[in-house]
PDB file of C-alpha atoms in Angstrom:
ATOM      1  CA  UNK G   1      90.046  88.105 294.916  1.00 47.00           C
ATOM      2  CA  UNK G   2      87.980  86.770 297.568  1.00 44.00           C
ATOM      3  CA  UNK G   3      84.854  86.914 295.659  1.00 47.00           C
ATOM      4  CA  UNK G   4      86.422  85.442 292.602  1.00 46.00           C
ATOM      5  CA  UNK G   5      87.672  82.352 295.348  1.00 44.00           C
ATOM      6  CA  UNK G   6      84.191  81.997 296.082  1.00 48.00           C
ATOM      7  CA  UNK G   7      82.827  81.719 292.610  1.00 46.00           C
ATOM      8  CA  UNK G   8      85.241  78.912 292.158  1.00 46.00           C
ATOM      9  CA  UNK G   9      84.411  76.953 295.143  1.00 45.00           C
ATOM     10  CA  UNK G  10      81.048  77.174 294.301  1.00 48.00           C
ATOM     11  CA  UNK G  11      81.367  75.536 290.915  1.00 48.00           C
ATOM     12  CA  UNK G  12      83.256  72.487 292.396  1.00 48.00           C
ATOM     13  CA  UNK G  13      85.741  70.467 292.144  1.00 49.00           C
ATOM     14  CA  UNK G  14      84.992  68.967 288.737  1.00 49.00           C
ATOM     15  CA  UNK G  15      83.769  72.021 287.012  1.00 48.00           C
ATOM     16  CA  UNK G  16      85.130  72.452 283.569  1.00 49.00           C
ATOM     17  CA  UNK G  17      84.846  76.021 281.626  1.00 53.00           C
ATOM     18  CA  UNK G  18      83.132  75.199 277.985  1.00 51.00           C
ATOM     19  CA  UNK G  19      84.812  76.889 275.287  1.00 52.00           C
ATOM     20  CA  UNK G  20      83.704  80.210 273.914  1.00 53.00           C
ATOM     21  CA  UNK G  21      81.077  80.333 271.801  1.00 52.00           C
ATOM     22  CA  UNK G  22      81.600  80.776 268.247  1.00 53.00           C
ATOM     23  CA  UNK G  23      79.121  82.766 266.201  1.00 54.00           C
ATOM     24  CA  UNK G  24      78.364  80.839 262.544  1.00 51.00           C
ATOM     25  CA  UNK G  25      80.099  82.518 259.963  1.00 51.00           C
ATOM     26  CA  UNK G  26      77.615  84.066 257.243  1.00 50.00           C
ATOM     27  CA  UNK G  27      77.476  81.789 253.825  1.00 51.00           C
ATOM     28  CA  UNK G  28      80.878  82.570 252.360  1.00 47.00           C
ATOM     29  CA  UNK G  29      79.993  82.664 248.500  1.00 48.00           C
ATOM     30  CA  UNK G  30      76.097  84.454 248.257  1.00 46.00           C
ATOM     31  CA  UNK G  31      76.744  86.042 245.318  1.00 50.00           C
ATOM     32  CA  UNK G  32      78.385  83.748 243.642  1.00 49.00           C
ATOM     33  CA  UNK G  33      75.039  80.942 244.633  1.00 48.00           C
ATOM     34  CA  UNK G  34      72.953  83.690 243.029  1.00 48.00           C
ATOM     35  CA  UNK G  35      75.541  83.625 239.892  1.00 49.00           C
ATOM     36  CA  UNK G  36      75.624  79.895 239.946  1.00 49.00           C
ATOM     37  CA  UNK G  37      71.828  79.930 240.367  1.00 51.00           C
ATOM     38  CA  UNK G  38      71.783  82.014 237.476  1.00 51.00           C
ATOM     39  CA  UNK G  39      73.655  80.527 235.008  1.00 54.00           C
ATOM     40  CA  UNK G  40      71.696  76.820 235.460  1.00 54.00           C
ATOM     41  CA  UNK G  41      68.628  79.231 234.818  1.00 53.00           C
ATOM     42  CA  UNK G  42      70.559  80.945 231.389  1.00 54.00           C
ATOM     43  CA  UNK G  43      71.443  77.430 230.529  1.00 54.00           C
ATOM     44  CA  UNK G  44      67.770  76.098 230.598  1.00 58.00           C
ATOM     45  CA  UNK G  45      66.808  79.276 228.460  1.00 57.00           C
ATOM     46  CA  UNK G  46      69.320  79.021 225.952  1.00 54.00           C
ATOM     47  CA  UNK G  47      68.612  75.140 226.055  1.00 55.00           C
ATOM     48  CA  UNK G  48      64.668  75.837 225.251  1.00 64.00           C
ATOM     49  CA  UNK G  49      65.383  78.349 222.988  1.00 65.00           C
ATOM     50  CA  UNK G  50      67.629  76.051 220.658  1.00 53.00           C
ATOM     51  CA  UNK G  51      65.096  72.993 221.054  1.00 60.00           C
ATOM     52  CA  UNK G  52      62.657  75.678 219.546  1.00 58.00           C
ATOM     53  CA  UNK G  53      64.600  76.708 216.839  1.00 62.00           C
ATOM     54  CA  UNK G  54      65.388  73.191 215.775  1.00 56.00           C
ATOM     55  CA  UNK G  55      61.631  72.462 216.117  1.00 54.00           C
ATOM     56  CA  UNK G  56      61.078  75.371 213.493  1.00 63.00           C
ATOM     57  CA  UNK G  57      63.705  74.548 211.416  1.00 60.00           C
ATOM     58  CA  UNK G  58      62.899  71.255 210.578  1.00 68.00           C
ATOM     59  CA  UNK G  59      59.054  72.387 210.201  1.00 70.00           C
ATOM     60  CA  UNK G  60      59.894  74.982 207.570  1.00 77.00           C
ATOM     61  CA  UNK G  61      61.658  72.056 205.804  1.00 74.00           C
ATOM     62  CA  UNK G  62      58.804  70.007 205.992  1.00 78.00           C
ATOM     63  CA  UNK G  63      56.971  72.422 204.358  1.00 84.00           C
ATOM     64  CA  UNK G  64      59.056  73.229 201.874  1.00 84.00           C
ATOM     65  CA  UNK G  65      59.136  69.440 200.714  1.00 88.00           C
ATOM     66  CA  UNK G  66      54.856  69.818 200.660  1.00 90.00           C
ATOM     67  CA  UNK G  67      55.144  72.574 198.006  1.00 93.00           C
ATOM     68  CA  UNK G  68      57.829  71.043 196.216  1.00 93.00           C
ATOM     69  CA  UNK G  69      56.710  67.512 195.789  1.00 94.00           C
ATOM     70  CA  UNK G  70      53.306  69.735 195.081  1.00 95.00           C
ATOM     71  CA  UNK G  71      54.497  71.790 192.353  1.00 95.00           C
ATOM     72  CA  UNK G  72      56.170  68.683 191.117  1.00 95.00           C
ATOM     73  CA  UNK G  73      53.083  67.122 191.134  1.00 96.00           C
ATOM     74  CA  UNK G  74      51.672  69.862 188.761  1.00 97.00           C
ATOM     75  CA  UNK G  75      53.936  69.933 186.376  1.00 97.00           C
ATOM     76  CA  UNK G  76      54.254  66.470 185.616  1.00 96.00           C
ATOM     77  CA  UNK G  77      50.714  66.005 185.636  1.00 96.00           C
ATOM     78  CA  UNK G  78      50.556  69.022 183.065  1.00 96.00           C
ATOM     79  CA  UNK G  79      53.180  67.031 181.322  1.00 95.00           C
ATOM     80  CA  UNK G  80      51.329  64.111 181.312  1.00 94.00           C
ATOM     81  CA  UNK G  81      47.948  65.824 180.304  1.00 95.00           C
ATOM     82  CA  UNK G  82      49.215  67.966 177.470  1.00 94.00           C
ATOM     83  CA  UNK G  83      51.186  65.083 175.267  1.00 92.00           C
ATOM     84  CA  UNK G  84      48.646  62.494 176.102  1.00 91.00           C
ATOM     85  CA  UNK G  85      46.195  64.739 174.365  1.00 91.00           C
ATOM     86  CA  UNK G  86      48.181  65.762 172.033  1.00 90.00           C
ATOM     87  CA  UNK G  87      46.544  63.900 168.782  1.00 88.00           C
ATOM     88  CA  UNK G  88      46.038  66.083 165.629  1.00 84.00           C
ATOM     89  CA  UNK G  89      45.782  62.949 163.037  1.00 81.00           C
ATOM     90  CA  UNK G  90      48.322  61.476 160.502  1.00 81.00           C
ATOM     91  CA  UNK G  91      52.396  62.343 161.655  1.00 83.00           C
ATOM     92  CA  UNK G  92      50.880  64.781 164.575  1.00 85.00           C
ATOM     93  CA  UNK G  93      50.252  61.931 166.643  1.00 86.00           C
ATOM     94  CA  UNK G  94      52.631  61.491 169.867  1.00 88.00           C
ATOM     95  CA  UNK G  95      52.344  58.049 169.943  1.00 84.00           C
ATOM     96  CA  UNK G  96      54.217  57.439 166.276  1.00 87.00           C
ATOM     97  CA  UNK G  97      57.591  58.252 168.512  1.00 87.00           C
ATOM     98  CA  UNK G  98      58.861  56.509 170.792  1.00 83.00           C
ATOM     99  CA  UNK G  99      60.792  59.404 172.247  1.00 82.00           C
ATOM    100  CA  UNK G 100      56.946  60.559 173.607  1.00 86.00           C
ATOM    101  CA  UNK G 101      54.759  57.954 173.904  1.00 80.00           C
ATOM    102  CA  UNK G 102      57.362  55.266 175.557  1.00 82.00           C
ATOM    103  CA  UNK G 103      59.621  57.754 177.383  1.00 90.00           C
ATOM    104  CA  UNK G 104      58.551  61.269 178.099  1.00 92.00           C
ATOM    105  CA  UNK G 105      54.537  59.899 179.062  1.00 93.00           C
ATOM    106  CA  UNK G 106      55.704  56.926 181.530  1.00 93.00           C
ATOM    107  CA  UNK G 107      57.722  59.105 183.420  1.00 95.00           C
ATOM    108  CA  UNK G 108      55.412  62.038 183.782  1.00 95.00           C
ATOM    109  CA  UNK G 109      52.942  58.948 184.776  1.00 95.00           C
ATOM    110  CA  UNK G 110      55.417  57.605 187.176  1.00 96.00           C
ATOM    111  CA  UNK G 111      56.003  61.095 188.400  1.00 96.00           C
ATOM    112  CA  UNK G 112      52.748  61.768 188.995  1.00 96.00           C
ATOM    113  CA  UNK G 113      52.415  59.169 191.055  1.00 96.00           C
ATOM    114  CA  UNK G 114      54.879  59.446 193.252  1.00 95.00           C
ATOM    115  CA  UNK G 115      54.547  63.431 194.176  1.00 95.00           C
ATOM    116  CA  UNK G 116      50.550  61.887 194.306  1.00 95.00           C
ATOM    117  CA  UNK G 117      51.636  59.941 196.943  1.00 93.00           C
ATOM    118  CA  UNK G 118      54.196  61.858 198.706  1.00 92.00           C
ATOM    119  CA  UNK G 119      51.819  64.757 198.973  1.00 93.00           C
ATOM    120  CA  UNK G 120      49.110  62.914 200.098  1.00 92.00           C
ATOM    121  CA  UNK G 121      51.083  61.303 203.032  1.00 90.00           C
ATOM    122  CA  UNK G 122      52.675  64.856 204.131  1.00 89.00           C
ATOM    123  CA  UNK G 123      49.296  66.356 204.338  1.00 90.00           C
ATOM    124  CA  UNK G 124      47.849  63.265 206.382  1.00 88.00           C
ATOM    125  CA  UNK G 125      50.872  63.624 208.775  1.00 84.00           C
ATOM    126  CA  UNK G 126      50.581  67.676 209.204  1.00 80.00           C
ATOM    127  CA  UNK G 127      46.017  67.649 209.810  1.00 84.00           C
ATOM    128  CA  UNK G 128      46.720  63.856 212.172  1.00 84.00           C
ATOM    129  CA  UNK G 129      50.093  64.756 213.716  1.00 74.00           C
ATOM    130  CA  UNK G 130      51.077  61.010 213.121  1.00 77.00           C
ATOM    131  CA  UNK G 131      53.612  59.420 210.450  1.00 71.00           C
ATOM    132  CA  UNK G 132      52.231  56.412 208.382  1.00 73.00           C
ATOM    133  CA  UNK G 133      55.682  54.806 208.003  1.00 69.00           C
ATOM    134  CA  UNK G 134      58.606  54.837 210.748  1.00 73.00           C
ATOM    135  CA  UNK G 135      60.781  58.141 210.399  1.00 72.00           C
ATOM    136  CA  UNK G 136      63.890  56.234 209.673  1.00 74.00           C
ATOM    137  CA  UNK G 137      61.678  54.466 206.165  1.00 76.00           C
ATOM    138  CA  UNK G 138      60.546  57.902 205.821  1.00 82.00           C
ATOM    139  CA  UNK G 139      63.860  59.467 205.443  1.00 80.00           C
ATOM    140  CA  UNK G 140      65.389  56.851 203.098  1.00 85.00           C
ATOM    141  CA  UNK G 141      62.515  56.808 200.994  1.00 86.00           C
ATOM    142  CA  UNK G 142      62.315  60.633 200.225  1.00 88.00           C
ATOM    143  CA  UNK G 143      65.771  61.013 199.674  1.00 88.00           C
ATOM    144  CA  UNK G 144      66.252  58.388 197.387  1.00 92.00           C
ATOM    145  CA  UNK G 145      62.527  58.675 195.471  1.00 93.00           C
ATOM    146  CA  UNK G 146      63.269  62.544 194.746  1.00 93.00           C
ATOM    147  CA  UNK G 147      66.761  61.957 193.366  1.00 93.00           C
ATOM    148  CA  UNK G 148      65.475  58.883 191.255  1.00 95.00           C
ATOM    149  CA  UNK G 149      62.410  60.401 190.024  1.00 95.00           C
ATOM    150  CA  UNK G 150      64.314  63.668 189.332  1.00 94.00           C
ATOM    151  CA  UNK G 151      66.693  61.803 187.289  1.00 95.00           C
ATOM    152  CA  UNK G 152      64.455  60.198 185.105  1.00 95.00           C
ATOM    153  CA  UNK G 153      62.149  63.031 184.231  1.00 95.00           C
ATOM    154  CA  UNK G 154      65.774  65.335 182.970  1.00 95.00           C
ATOM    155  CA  UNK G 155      66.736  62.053 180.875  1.00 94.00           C
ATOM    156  CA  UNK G 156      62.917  61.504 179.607  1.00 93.00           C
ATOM    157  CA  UNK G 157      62.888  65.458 178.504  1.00 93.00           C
ATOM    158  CA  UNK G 158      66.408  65.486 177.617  1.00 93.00           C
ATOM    159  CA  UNK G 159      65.940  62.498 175.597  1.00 91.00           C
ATOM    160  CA  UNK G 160      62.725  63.994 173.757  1.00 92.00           C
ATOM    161  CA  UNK G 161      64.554  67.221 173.002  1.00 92.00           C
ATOM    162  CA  UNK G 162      65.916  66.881 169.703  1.00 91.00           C
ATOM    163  CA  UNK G 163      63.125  64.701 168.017  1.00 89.00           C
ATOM    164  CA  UNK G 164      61.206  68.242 169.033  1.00 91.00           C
ATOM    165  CA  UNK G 165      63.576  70.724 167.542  1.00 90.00           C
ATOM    166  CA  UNK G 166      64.006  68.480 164.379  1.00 89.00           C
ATOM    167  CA  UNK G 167      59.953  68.789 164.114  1.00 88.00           C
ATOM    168  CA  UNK G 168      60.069  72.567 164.725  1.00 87.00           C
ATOM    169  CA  UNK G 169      62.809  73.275 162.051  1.00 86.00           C
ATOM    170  CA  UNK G 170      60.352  71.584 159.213  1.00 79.00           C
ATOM    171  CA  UNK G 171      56.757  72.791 160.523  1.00 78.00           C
ATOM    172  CA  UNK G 172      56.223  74.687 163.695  1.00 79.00           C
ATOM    173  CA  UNK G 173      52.468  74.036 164.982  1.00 86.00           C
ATOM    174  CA  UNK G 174      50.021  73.327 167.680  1.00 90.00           C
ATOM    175  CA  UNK G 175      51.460  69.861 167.565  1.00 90.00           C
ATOM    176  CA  UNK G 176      55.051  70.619 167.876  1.00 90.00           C
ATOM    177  CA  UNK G 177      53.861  73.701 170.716  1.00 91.00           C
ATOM    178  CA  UNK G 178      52.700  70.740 172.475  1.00 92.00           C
ATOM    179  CA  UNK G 179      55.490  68.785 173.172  1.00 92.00           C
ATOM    180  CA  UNK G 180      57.403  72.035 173.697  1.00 93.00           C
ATOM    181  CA  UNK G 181      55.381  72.684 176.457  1.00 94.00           C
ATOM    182  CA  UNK G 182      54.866  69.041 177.485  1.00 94.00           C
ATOM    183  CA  UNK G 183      59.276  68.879 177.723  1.00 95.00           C
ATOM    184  CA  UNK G 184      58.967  72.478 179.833  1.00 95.00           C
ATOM    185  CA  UNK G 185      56.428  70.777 182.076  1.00 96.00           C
ATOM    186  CA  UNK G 186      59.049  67.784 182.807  1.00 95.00           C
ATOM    187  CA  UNK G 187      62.018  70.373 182.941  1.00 96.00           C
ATOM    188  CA  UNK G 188      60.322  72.287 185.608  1.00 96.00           C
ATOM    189  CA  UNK G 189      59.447  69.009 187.415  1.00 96.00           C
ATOM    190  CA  UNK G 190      63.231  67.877 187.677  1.00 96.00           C
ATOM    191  CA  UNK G 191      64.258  71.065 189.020  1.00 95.00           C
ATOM    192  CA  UNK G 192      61.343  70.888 191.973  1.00 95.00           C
ATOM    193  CA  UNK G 193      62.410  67.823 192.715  1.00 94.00           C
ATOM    194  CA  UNK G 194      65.834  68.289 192.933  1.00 93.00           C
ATOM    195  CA  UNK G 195      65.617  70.662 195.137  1.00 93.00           C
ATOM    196  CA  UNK G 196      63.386  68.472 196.908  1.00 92.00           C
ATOM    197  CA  UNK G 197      65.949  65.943 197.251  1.00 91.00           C
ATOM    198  CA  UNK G 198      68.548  68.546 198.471  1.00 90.00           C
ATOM    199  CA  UNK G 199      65.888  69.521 201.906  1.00 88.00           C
ATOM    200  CA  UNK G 200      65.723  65.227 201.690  1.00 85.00           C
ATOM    201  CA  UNK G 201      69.652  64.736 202.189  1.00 85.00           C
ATOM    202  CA  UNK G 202      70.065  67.550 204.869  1.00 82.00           C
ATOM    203  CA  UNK G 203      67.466  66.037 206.781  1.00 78.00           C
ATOM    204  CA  UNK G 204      68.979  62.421 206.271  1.00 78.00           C
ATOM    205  CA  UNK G 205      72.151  64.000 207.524  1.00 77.00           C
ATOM    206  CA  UNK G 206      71.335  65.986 210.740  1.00 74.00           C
ATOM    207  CA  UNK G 207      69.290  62.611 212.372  1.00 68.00           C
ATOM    208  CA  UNK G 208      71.056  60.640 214.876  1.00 57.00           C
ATOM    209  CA  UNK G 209      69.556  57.235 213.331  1.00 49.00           C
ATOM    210  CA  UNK G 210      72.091  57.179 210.638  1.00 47.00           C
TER     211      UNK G 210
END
């Protein structure tokens, strides 16, 4: 007691006990910071891993348009080349019908053309990297050009069909082979560039410009 006096007196009058100390408590939730931690770190992967995908998708589509519009570009300029030349004097002459010479030829012409064109500005964007028109006029154009041009080529062979079959049923020859082939050329044309138009209006559909 008396020593427990004297360590009283000798604090003083005024002396005030401070409060136990507390020890900080460890971090309450560690694991679940490393969960959270992890999860940001799934979400970034799965994040990257869907921009990818989307990246490749829409470059496999873009290449699939290039050999389209390519092979469409063959065949109509087959078409083109094989009833232009396809002369062989007096009634074998494609340019006595009208069927041929005003229907069938200006569309494989036209056709040409534009799968010329549409080729030649696909390739320019995949060696440069950089798009000659705005994506949004780029999107428009390809959907409705590949429908339009599709369109015409079925009605231009269609329309040349049974002037052919008429021909073959009174002399089948070189001449009438020709246009056979010529009307293949245009069928084969449509159906590239229908499906061309198809990869056209799914990319039109998934953009957010629309």
């Amino acid at each position: 007691m008396a020593n427990s006096e004297d360590a009283t007196s000798t604090k003083g009058p005024n002396y005030v006990e401070a409060p136990p100390v507390q020890r900080a408590a460890p971090p309450a939730d560690v694991e679940g910071g490393k969960s959270s931690s992890s999860s940001s770190s799934t979400n970034r992967i799965g994040g990257s891993s869907w921009i990818l995908r989307r990246w490749k998708r829409e470059d496999l589509l873009k290449k699939g348009c290039l050999i389209l519009r390519a092979s469409a570009l063959l065949f109509s300029l087959l078409s083109f080349i094989i009833m232009a030349t396809n002369k062989h004097g007096d009634w074998k002459n494609f340019d006595r019908y009208e069927e041929y010479s005003r229907y069938l030829l200006a569309i494989a012409i036209l056709s040409t053309l534009y799968t010329g064109g549409q080729v030649l500005r696909q390739i320019h964007q995949f060696s440069t990297g950089k798009a000659i028109f705005e994506q949004r006029t780029t999107g428009f154009a390809d959907f409705f050009g590949d429908q339009i041009i599709s369109y015409l080529l079925i009605s231009a062979a269609s329309t040349a069909v049974p002037m052919t079959n008429r021909m073959r049923e009174g002399s089948d020859n070189i001449f009438t082979d020709a246009l056979a082939a010529s009307i293949s050329m245009a069928f084969l044309g449509f159906f590239a560039l229908a499906l061309s138009a198809m990869i056209s209006g799914f990319k039109l559909s998934t953009q957010t410009y629309i």
